[in-house]
N, CA, C and O of each residue as an XYZ file, in Angstrom:
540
protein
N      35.787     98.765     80.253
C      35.116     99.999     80.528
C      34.545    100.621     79.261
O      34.769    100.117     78.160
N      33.875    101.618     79.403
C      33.420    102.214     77.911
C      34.371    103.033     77.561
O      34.065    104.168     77.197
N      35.088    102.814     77.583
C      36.767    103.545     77.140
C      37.362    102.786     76.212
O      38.114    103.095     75.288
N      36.958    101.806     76.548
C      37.995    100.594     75.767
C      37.402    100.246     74.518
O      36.194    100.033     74.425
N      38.342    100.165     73.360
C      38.379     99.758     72.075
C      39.186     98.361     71.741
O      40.397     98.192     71.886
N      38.528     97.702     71.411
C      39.031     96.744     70.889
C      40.364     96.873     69.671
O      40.901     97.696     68.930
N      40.437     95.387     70.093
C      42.302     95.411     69.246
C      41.900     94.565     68.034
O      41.084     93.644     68.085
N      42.553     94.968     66.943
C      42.575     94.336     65.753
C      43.867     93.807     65.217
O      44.915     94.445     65.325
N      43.806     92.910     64.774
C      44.543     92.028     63.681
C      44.575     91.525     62.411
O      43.460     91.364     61.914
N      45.928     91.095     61.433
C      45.688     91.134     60.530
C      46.675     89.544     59.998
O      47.899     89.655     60.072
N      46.357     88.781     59.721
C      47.149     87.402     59.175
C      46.821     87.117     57.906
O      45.764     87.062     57.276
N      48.238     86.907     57.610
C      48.749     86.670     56.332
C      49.027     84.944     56.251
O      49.967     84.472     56.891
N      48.292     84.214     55.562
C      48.686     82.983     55.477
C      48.945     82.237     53.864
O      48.191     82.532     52.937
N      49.914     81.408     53.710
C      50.198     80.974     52.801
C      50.513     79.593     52.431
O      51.657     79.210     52.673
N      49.685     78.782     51.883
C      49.425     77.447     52.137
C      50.341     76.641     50.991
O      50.340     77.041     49.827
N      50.947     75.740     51.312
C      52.076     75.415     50.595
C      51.074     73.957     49.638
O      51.014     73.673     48.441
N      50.623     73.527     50.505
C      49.377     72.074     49.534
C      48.328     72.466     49.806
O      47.989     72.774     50.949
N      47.376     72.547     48.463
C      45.824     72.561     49.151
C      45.307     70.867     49.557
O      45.566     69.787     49.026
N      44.489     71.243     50.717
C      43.817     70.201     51.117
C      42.053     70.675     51.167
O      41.626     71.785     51.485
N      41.353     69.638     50.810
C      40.111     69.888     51.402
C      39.793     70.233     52.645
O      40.415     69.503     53.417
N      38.789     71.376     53.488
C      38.718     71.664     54.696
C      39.755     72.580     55.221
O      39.977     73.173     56.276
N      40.137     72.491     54.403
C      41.367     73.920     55.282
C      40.253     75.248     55.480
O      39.915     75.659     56.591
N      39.878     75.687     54.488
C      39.104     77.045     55.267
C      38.270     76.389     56.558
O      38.224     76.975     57.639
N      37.703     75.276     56.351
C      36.884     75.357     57.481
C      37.896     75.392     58.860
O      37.595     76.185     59.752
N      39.295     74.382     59.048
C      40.021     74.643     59.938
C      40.513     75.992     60.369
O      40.563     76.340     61.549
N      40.855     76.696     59.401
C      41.053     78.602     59.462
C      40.002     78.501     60.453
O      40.241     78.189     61.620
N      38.538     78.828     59.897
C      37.590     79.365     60.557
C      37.353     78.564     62.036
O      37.364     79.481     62.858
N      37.226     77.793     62.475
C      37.686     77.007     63.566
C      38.437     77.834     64.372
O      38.011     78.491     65.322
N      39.686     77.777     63.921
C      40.569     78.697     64.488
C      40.337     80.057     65.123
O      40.310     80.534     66.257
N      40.164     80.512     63.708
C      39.651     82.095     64.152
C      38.515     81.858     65.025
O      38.692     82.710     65.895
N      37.579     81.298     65.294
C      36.420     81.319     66.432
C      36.630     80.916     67.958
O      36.072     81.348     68.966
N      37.672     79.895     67.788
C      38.342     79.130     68.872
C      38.863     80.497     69.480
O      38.475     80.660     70.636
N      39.575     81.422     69.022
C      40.368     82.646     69.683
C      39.280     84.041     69.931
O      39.537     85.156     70.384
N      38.359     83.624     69.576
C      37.252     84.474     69.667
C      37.678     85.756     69.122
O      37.883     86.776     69.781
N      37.789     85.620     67.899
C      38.244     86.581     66.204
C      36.998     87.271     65.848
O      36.136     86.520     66.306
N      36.494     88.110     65.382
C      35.584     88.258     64.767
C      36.468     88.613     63.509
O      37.619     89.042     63.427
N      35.613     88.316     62.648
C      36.458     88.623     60.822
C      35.807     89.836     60.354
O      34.597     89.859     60.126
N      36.517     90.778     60.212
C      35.791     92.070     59.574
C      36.569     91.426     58.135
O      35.630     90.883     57.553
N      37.292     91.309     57.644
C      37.598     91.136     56.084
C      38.364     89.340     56.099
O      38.772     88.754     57.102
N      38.362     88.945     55.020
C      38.794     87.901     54.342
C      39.083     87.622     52.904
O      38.161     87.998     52.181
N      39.843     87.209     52.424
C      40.166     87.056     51.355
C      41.430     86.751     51.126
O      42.534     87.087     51.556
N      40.627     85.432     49.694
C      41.584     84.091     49.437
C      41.544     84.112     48.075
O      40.525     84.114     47.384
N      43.017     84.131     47.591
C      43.285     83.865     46.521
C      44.202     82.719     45.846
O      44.886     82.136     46.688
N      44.344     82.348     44.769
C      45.121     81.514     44.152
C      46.472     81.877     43.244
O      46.267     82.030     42.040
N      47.855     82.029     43.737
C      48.682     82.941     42.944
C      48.762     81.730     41.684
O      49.237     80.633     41.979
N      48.270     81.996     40.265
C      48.297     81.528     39.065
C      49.526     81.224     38.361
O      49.869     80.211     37.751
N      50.416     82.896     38.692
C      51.394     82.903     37.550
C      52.852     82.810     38.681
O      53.846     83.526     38.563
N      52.743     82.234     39.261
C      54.259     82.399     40.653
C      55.207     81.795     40.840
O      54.929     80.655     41.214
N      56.384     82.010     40.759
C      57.617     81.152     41.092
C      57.439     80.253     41.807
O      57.716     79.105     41.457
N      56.806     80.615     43.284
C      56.663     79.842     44.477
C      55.610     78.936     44.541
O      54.644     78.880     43.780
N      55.926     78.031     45.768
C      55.199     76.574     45.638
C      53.782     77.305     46.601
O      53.549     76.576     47.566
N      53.111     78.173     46.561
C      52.400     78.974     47.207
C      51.139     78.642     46.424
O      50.838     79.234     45.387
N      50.373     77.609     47.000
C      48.900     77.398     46.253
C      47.420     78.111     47.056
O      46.258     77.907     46.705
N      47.893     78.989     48.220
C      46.298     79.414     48.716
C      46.725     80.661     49.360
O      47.854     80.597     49.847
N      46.149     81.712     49.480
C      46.828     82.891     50.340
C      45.661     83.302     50.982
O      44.635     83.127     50.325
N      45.522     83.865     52.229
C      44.530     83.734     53.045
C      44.706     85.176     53.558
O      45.660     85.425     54.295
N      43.921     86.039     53.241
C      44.477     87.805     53.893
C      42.916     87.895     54.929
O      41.697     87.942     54.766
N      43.864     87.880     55.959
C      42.093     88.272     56.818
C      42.921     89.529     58.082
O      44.046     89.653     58.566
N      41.460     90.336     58.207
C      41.755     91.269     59.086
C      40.611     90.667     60.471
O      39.443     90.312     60.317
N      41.256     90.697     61.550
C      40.050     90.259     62.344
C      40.322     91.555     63.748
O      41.419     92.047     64.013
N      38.921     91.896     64.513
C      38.288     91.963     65.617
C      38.304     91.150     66.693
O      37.407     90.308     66.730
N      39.365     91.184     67.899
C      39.576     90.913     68.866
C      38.438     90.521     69.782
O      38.677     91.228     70.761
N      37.289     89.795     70.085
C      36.482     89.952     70.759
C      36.968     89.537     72.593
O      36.015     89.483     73.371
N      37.993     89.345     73.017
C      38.256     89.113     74.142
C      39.159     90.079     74.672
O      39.324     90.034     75.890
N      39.692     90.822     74.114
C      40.770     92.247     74.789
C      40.596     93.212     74.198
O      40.455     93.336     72.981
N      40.587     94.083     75.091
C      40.114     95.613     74.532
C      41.450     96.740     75.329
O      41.922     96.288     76.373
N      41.788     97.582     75.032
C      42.628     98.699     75.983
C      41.979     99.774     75.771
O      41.058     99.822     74.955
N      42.438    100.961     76.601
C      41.609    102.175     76.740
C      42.025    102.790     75.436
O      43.127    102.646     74.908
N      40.830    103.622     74.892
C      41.226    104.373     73.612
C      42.106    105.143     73.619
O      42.751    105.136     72.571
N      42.599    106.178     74.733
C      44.067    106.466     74.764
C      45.055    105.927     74.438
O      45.985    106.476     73.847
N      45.003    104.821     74.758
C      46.698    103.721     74.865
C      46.575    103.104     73.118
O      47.533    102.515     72.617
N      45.424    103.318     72.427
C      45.331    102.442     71.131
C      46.705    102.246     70.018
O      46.852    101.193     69.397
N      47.549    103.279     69.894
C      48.352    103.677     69.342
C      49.445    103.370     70.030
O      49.948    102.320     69.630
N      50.032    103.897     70.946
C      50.823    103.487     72.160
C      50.573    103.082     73.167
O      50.522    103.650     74.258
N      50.366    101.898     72.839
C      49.868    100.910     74.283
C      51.062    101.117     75.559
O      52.122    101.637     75.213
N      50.922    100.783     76.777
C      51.804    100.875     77.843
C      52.316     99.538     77.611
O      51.928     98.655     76.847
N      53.555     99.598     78.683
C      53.936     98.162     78.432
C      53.148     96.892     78.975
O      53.513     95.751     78.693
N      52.496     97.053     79.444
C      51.588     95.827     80.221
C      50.481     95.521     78.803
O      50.247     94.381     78.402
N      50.123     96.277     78.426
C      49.258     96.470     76.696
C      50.093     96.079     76.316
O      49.696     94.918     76.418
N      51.375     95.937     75.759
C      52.161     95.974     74.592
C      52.521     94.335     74.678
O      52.854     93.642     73.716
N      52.353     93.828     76.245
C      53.124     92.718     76.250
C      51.847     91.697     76.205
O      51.819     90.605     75.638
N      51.033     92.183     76.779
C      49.565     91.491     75.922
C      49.207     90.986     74.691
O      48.949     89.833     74.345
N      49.238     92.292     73.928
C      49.028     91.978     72.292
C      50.195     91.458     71.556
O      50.264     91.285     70.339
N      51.257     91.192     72.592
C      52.612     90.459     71.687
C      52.315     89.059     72.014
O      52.703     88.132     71.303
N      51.368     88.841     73.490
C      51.408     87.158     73.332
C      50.128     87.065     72.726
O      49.907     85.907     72.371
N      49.179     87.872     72.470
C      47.995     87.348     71.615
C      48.380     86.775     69.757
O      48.099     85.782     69.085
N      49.017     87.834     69.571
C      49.975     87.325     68.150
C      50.844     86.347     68.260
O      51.182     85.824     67.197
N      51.331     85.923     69.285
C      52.048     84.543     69.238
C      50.661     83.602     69.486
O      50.310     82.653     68.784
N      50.273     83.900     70.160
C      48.620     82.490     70.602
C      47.904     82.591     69.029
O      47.446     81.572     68.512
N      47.854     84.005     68.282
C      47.163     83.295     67.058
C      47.643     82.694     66.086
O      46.976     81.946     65.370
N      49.142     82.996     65.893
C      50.228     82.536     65.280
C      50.480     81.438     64.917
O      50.560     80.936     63.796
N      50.737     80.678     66.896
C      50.796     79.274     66.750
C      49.223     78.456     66.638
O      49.043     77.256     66.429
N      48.309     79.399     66.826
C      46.997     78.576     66.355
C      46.709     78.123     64.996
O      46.399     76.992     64.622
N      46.855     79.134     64.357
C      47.137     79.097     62.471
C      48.283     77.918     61.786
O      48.192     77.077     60.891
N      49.237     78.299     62.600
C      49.723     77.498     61.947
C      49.673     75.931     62.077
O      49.978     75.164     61.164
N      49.164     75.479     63.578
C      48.494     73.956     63.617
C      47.812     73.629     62.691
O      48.007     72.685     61.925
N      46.629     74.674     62.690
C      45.412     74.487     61.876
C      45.082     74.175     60.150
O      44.162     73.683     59.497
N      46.613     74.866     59.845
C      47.000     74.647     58.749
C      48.586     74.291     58.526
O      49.655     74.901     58.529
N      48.126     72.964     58.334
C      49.966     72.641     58.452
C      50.745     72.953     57.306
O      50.108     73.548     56.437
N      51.876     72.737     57.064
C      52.652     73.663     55.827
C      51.867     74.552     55.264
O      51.181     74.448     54.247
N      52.079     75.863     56.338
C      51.502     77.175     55.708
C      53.060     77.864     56.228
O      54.150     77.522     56.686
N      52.406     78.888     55.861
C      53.618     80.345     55.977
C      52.573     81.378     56.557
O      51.591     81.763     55.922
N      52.913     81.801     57.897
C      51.997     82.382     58.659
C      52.766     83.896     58.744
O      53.989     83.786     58.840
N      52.330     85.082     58.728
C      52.223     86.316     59.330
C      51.373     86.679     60.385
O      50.238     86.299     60.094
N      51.391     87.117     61.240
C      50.510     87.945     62.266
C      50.993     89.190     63.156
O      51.872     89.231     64.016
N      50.070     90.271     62.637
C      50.420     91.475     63.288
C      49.293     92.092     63.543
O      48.111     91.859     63.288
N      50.149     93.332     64.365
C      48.347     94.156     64.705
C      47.861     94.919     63.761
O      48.658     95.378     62.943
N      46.630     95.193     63.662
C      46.126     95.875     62.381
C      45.447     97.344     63.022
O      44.613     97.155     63.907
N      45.723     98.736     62.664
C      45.753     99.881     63.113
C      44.556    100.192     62.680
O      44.725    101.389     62.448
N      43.259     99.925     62.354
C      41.998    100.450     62.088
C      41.735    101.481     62.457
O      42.025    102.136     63.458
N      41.055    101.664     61.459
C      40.334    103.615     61.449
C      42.071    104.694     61.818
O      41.956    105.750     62.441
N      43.236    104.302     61.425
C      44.081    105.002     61.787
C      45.287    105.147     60.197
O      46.134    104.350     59.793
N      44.986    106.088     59.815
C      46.214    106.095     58.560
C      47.418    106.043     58.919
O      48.128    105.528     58.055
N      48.181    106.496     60.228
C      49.417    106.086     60.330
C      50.048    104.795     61.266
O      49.425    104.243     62.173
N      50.925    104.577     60.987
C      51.354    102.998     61.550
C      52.256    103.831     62.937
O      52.975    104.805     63.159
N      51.575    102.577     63.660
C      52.655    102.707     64.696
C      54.123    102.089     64.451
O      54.398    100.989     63.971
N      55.350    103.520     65.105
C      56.081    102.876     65.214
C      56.897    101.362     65.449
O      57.873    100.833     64.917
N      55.916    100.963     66.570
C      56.689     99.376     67.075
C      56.291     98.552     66.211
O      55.597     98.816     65.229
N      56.698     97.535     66.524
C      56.877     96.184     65.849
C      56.355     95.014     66.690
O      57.032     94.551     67.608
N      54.877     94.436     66.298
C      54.593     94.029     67.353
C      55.006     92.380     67.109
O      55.371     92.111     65.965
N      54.980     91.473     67.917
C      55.503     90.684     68.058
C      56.358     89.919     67.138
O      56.118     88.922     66.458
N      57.575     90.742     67.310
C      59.087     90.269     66.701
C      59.492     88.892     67.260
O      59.399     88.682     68.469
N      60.096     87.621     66.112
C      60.523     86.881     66.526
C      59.723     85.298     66.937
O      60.076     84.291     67.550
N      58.707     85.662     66.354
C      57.918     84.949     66.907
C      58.412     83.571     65.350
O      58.582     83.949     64.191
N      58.512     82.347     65.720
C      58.851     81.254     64.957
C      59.905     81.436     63.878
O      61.020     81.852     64.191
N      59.562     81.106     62.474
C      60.465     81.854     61.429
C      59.930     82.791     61.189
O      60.673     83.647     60.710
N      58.908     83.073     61.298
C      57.917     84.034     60.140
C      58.288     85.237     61.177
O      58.919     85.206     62.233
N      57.521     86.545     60.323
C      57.561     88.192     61.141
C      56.184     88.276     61.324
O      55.195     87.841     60.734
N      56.395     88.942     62.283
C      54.287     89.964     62.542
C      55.127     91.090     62.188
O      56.331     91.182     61.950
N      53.944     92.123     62.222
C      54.502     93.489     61.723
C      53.151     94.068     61.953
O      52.084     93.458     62.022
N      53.389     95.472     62.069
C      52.092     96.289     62.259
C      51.553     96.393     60.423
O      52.185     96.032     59.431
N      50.238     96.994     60.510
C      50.083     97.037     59.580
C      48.342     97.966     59.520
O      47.363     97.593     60.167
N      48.367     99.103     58.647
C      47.744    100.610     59.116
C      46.496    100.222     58.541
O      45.526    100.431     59.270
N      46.221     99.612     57.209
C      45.063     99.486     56.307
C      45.067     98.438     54.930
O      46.037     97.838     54.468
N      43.995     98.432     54.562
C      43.843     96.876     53.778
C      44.717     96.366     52.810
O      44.516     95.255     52.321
């Protein structure tokens, strides 16, 4: 309806070997789920304890689910249980796509300075999603 605002997201990925083609598999990914990418960005941690050679911070635009702009913040539970299996569907998409990575995925609160309370899809593999308010 023209009520409805789209849902945003935000994944955190962390690539344990670089391989050639991995961004292009990311991007694959993200299109396959019909993502739009409002931000991206990849870096190389230089100076790091960890065996962490690629980090992948992208915020993306939901292009297939939207909820009413009321509920954006506090979704109902039928919303809530939606965007908990969309973060598991991008979750386990990412992490196929890039094998030995370290995946995050949570919802991303755009145009909103405060975080919502919940926690959106807890539990999901080893890794956490987590909400998350701004860049």
């Amino acid at each position: 309806g023209k009520d409805e605002v789209p849902l945003y997201f935000f994944a955190q990925i962390c690539t344990r070997k670089h391989s050639f083609g991995e961004q292009g598999a990311l991007l694959r990914a993200i299109d396959a789920n019909d993502m739009h990418i409002i931000d991206m960005r990849t870096f190389h941690p230089q100076y790091s304890n960890t065996d962490v050679q690629v980090v992948y911070m992208i915020y993306l635009r939901d292009d297939r689910h939207s909820i009413p702009g009321e509920n954006f913040q506090n979704p109902n539970e039928e919303q809530q249980k939606m965007i908990e299996q969309r973060c598991t569907s991008l979750h386990r998409s990412f992490l196929s796509a890039l094998e030995s990575s370290s995946v995050k995925v949570g919802r991303w609160h755009a145009h909103f300075k405060e975080n919502a309370a919940t926690q959106i899809g807890s539990n999901i593999s080893k890794d956490e999603t987590e909400d998350r308010d701004t860049f």
